[in-house]
Amino acid sequence: MSEAEQAPASAPEAAAAVILDALNATDSNGTEALNATAKFVATPEGTALAYGSLVFMALLPIFFGALRSVSCSKSKNSSDMPETITGRDAARFPIIASCTLFGLYLFFKVFSQEYINLLLSVYFFGLGVLALSHTMSPLMSRIFPESFPNKQYQLLFTQGSGESKEEIVNYEFDTKNLVCLVISSVVGVWYLLKKHWIANNLFGLAFALNGVELLHLNNVSTGCILLGGLFVYDVFWVFGTNVMVTVAKSFEAPIKLVFPQDLLEKGLGASNFAMLGLGDIVIPGIFIALLLRFDVSLKKNSRTYFYSSFLAYIFGLGLTIFVMHTFKHAQPALLYLVPACVGFPVIVALIKGELTEMFRYEETPPEDEATKEESSESEKKDQ
């Protein structure tokens, strides 16, 4: 999380590593160098409004993304099917992220920053349009009246023929989804042309919500490995080298939430921003979503672990802001969020005597469940 940032001028696994690595690269840590060149003294009211808004915006994708992850885990539609992160994925992710971060660092050192950011803008434009469209889809389904002529479509790509035919893409959508796509495209063009902070936040919230909804940890142990690994990764690259600082200074993409501290003075044209990297939302968020699905699996009609981890996130983010203002130095939010989000639910599980049950909880990817159903049906036919 960063004190202030000057507004920029208007102008499968490796892919996930690029995006999440970029999210962490725009943490509070990396923007301290920006602040050295353009200090802005915010009013107490402006500071309170900015950080209050950032905390509120950070909670939205975690809360709603976690709720949507429950139904997403049961979906058989390939467009809504989650990507499951295993223990092996979690263990090697910090290594992949480190290589990606250093690769971006070399790219910005060797090639022109202008052309790299142009390429990244086009890339995140496409991703942002799809993410925002997917985010808006459930809302549009409620807004449109039942009399709305809603036609169904299916985009199907297969490989091979006969019995060896294999589905590569099976995407089902309707007219409402197309309306969402058009609206998202308008926001995308607005961002591409103006780089306005509101358009940036719309894309950022969509990325975060989709990340929490569609990235699933298979068990609590995997979550602890992932959060612990990225905790070390974050601290090392921030305090041990200038790599993350350089990438954060150079990277222009909607992979952070921003809110102007001079909004009260300059209105929507404000240009001095407090910011929060999406990595500080998505990384703890997928762990909180896992605990919600664990609550559902207990079938006790309570959400104890979800609410305890959600409150822990609020506490950790608040502590980050407090320490930052106390020491007048940008802070890596994961340094406080990881211990809080892991520690609080573990303490609750110890008190309730459910620690073993929590760590034994295992999620089965939807594709594996479908395979099991098919095999059981074939066995019944054979009998």
C-alpha positions in Angstrom: 0.0 0.0 0.0 1.3 3.4 -0.9 1.0 6.9 0.5 0.5 8.6 -2.9 1.1 8.1 -6.5 1.3 10.7 -9.3 -1.2 9.9 -12.0 0.3 8.3 -15.2 0.1 10.2 -18.5 -2.8 9.3 -20.7 -1.6 7.4 -23.6 -2.7 -21.4 -18.1 0.2 -21.1 -15.4 2.8 -18.9 -16.9 0.1 -16.4 -17.8 -1.3 -16.5 -14.3 2.2 -15.9 -13.0 2.6 -12.8 -15.2 -0.7 -11.3 -13.9 -0.3 -12.2 -10.2 3.4 -11.2 -10.3 2.3 -7.8 -11.7 -0.3 -7.5 -9.0 2.4 -7.9 -6.3 4.8 -5.7 -8.2 2.5 -2.8 -7.7 2.2 -3.2 -4.0 2.8 -0.3 -1.7 6.4 -1.2 -1.6 7.3 -0.3 -5.1 5.8 3.1 -5.2 8.0 4.7 -2.6 10.4 5.8 -5.3 7.5 7.6 -7.1 6.7 9.5 -4.0 10.3 10.8 -3.7 9.8 12.8 -6.9 6.3 14.2 -6.2 5.4 14.6 -2.6 1.8 15.5 -1.9 0.6 16.5 1.5 -3.0 15.3 1.8 -5.6 16.7 4.2 -6.8 14.4 7.0 -10.2 14.3 5.4 -8.7 13.4 2.0 -6.5 10.7 3.5 -9.4 9.2 5.5 -11.6 9.2 2.4 -9.0 7.6 0.2 -8.0 4.8 2.5 -11.5 4.2 3.7 -12.5 3.8 0.0 -9.6 1.5 -0.7 -10.5 -0.8 2.2 -14.2 -0.8 1.1 -13.2 -1.6 -2.5 -10.8 -4.4 -1.4 -13.6 -6.1 0.7 -16.1 -6.1 -2.2 -14.3 -8.7 -4.5 -13.4 -10.9 -1.6 -16.9 -11.1 -0.2 -18.8 -11.5 -3.4 -16.0 -13.5 -5.1 -16.1 -16.0 -2.2 -19.9 -16.3 -2.4 -19.7 -16.9 -6.2 -16.9 -19.4 -5.7 -19.3 -21.8 -3.9 -21.6 -22.1 -6.9 -18.7 -21.9 -9.3 -17.2 -25.1 -7.7 -20.3 -27.0 -8.8 -20.5 -25.6 -12.3 -20.0 -27.8 -15.3 -19.8 -25.0 -17.8 -16.2 -24.6 -19.0 -16.5 -20.8 -18.8 -17.3 -20.9 -15.1 -15.2 -23.9 -14.1 -12.5 -22.9 -11.6 -8.7 -23.5 -11.9 -7.6 -25.6 -9.0 -4.3 -24.9 -7.3 -2.6 -27.9 -5.9 0.2 -28.1 -3.3 2.8 -28.5 -6.0 1.5 -25.5 -7.8 1.6 -23.5 -4.6 5.1 -24.5 -3.8 6.6 -23.6 -7.2 4.5 -20.4 -7.8 6.8 -18.0 -5.9 9.7 -19.3 -8.0 7.7 -18.8 -11.2 6.6 -15.4 -10.0 10.2 -14.4 -9.1 11.4 -15.5 -12.6 8.6 -13.5 -14.2 9.3 -10.4 -12.1 13.0 -10.5 -13.0 12.1 -11.0 -16.6 9.9 -7.9 -16.6 12.7 -6.1 -14.9 15.1 -7.0 -17.7 12.5 -6.1 -20.4 12.1 -2.6 -18.9 15.8 -2.2 -18.8 16.5 -3.3 -22.4 13.4 -2.2 -24.3 11.5 1.0 -24.5 9.1 1.4 -21.7 6.6 3.2 -24.0 6.2 0.2 -26.3 6.1 -2.4 -23.5 3.3 -0.5 -21.8 1.4 -0.1 -25.1 1.6 -3.9 -25.5 0.5 -4.4 -21.9 -2.4 -2.0 -22.3 -3.8 -3.9 -25.3 -3.3 -7.2 -23.4 -5.1 -6.0 -20.3 -7.7 -4.3 -22.4 -8.8 -7.7 -23.7 -8.5 -9.4 -20.3 -10.4 -6.5 -18.6 -13.3 -6.6 -21.1 -13.8 -10.3 -20.5 -13.4 -10.1 -16.8 -15.8 -7.2 -16.4 -18.3 -8.9 -18.7 -18.2 -12.1 -16.6 -18.5 -10.0 -13.4 -21.6 -8.1 -14.7 -23.4 -11.2 -16.1 -25.3 -12.3 -12.9 -26.4 -8.7 -12.3 -27.7 -8.3 -15.8 -29.7 -11.5 -15.5 -31.6 -9.9 -12.6 -32.0 -6.5 -14.3 -33.4 -7.7 -17.6 -37.2 -8.5 -17.5 -38.3 -12.1 -18.2 -39.9 -10.9 -21.5 -36.5 -9.9 -22.8 -35.7 -12.0 -25.9 -32.8 -14.0 -24.6 -31.3 -16.3 -27.2 -28.8 -19.1 -26.2 -25.5 -19.5 -28.0 -22.6 -22.0 -27.8 -19.0 -21.7 -28.9 -17.6 -25.2 -29.3 -14.1 -26.2 -30.4 -13.2 -29.8 -30.6 -10.1 -31.8 -31.6 -10.1 -35.1 -33.4 -13.2 -37.0 -34.6 -15.3 -40.0 -33.6 -14.5 -41.6 -30.3 -11.2 -39.7 -30.0 -13.0 -36.3 -30.3 -11.9 -34.0 -27.4 -13.4 -30.7 -26.3 -11.0 -27.8 -26.2 -13.5 -24.9 -25.6 -17.1 -25.3 -24.7 -18.5 -21.8 -23.9 -22.2 -21.2 -23.5 -23.6 -17.7 -23.5 -26.7 -15.7 -24.3 -27.9 -12.3 -25.4 -27.5 -10.8 -21.9 -23.8 -11.9 -22.0 -23.4 -10.0 -25.3 -24.9 -6.9 -23.8 -22.4 -7.2 -20.9 -19.6 -7.5 -23.5 -20.6 -4.3 -25.2 -20.8 -2.3 -22.0 -17.4 -3.7 -20.9 -15.9 -2.8 -24.3 -17.0 0.8 -23.8 -15.3 0.9 -20.4 -12.2 -0.7 -22.0 -12.0 1.9 -24.7 -12.4 4.6 -22.0 -9.5 3.1 -20.1 -7.3 2.7 -23.2 -7.7 6.3 -24.3 -7.9 8.2 -21.0 -6.3 5.8 -18.4 -8.9 7.3 -16.0 -8.8 6.1 -12.4 -12.5 5.1 -12.3 -12.0 2.9 -15.4 -8.9 1.5 -13.8 -10.8 0.5 -10.7 -13.7 -1.1 -12.7 -11.2 -3.4 -14.4 -9.2 -3.9 -11.2 -12.3 -4.9 -9.2 -13.3 -7.3 -12.0 -9.9 -8.9 -12.1 -9.9 -9.3 -8.3 -13.5 -10.8 -8.1 -12.8 -13.2 -11.0 -9.5 -14.2 -9.3 -11.2 -15.0 -6.0 -14.1 -16.8 -7.7 -12.2 -18.9 -10.3 -8.8 -19.6 -8.5 -9.5 -22.5 -6.0 -7.1 -23.9 -3.5 -7.7 -27.7 -3.1 -7.1 -27.7 0.7 -6.0 -25.5 3.6 -2.5 -26.8 3.6 -2.0 -25.7 0.0 -3.3 -22.3 1.0 -0.8 -22.0 3.8 2.0 -23.0 1.4 0.9 -20.4 -1.2 0.5 -17.6 1.3 3.7 -18.4 3.1 5.7 -18.6 -0.1 4.4 -15.3 -1.4 5.0 -13.8 2.0 8.7 -14.6 1.7 8.7 -13.6 -2.0 7.1 -10.2 -1.2 9.5 -9.4 1.6 12.6 -10.5 -0.4 12.0 -8.6 -3.6 10.9 -5.5 -1.8 13.5 -5.2 0.9 16.3 -7.2 -0.7 16.6 -5.7 -4.2 15.3 -2.7 -6.3 13.7 -5.1 -8.8 10.1 -4.7 -7.7 10.6 -0.9 -7.3 11.8 -0.6 -10.9 8.9 -2.8 -12.3 6.3 -0.9 -10.2 7.6 2.4 -11.5 7.5 1.3 -15.1 4.3 -0.9 -15.1 1.1 0.8 -16.3 -1.9 -1.6 -16.2 -5.2 -1.9 -14.2 -3.7 -4.3 -11.7 -4.1 -2.0 -8.7 -7.0 -0.1 -7.0 -6.4 3.6 -6.7 -8.3 6.5 -5.0 -7.3 10.2 -5.1 -6.4 11.9 -1.9 -7.1 15.3 -3.5 -10.6 14.3 -4.6 -12.2 16.9 -2.3 -10.1 19.7 -3.8 -9.9 18.7 -7.5 -13.0 16.4 -8.0 -12.8 13.6 -10.6 -9.7 15.2 -12.2 -7.7 14.5 -9.1 -4.2 13.1 -9.7 -2.5 12.1 -6.4 -3.5 8.6 -5.5 -3.4 6.2 -2.6 -3.2 2.6 -4.0 -3.5 -1.0 -3.2 -2.1 -3.8 -5.4 -4.6 -6.5 -6.5 -2.2 -9.1 -5.2 -3.0 -8.0 -1.7 -6.7 -8.8 -2.4 -6.6 -11.9 -4.6 -3.9 -13.8 -2.6 -5.7 -13.7 0.8 -9.1 -13.7 -1.0 -8.7 -17.2 -2.5 -7.8 -18.5 1.0 -10.9 -16.8 2.5 -13.1 -18.2 -0.3 -11.7 -21.7 0.5 -12.7 -21.3 4.2 -16.2 -20.4 3.1 -16.5 -23.5 1.0 -15.2 -25.5 4.1 -18.0 -23.9 6.1 -20.5 -25.0 3.5 -19.1 -28.6 3.6 -19.6 -28.8 7.4 -23.4 -28.3 6.8 -23.9 -26.6 10.1 -25.6 -23.5 8.7 -22.8 -21.3 10.0 -20.0 -19.3 8.4 -17.6 -19.2 11.3 -14.3 -19.6 9.4 -15.3 -17.3 6.6 -16.3 -14.5 8.9 -13.3 -14.9 11.1 -10.9 -14.8 8.2 -12.8 -11.9 6.6 -12.5 -9.9 9.9 -8.8 -10.9 10.0 -8.3 -9.4 6.6 -9.9 -6.1 7.7 -7.6 -6.2 10.8 -4.5 -6.9 8.7 -5.3 -4.2 6.2 -6.0 -1.7 8.9 -2.7 -2.6 10.6 -0.9 -2.0 7.4 -2.3 1.5 7.1 -1.6 2.2 10.8 2.1 1.1 10.5 2.6 3.0 7.3 1.4 6.3 8.8 3.2 5.7 12.1 6.6 5.1 10.4 5.9 7.3 7.3 7.1 4.5 5.0 5.3 2.3 2.5 4.5 -1.2 3.8 4.1 -4.6 2.1 0.5 -5.5 3.0 1.1 -9.3 2.8 3.5 -8.9 5.7 0.4 -8.2 7.9 -2.4 -9.9 5.9 -0.8 -13.4 5.7 -0.4 -14.0 9.5 -3.8 -12.5 10.2 -5.7 -14.4 7.6 -4.1 -17.7 8.5 -3.7 -17.2 12.2 -7.3 -16.2 13.1 -9.1 -19.2 11.5 -6.5 -21.6 13.0 -7.2 -20.2 16.5 -10.9 -20.5 15.9 -10.5 -24.1 14.8 -8.4 -24.9 17.9 -11.1 -23.5 20.1 -13.8 -25.4 18.4 -11.7 -28.6 18.2 -12.0 -28.8 14.4 -8.4 -28.1 13.4 -7.8 -31.7 12.1 -11.1 -31.6 10.2 -10.1 -28.3 8.6 -6.7 -29.5 7.4 -8.3 -32.8 6.1 -10.8 -30.9 4.0 -10.1 -31.6 0.3 -11.8 -30.2 -2.8 -12.2 -32.3 -5.9 -11.9 -30.3 -9.2 -15.2 -30.3 -11.1 -13.6 -32.1 -14.1 -12.5 -35.0 -11.8 -16.1 -35.2 -10.4 -17.4 -35.4 -13.9 -14.9 -38.1 -14.8 -16.0 -40.1 -11.7 -19.7 -39.8 -12.6 -19.0 -41.0 -16.2 -17.0 -43.9 -14.9 -19.7 -44.9 -12.4 -22.3 -44.7 -15.1 -20.3 -46.9 -17.4 -19.8 -49.4 -14.6 -23.5 -49.6 -14.0 -24.1 -50.2 -17.7 -21.5 -52.9 -17.7 -23.2 -54.6 -14.8 
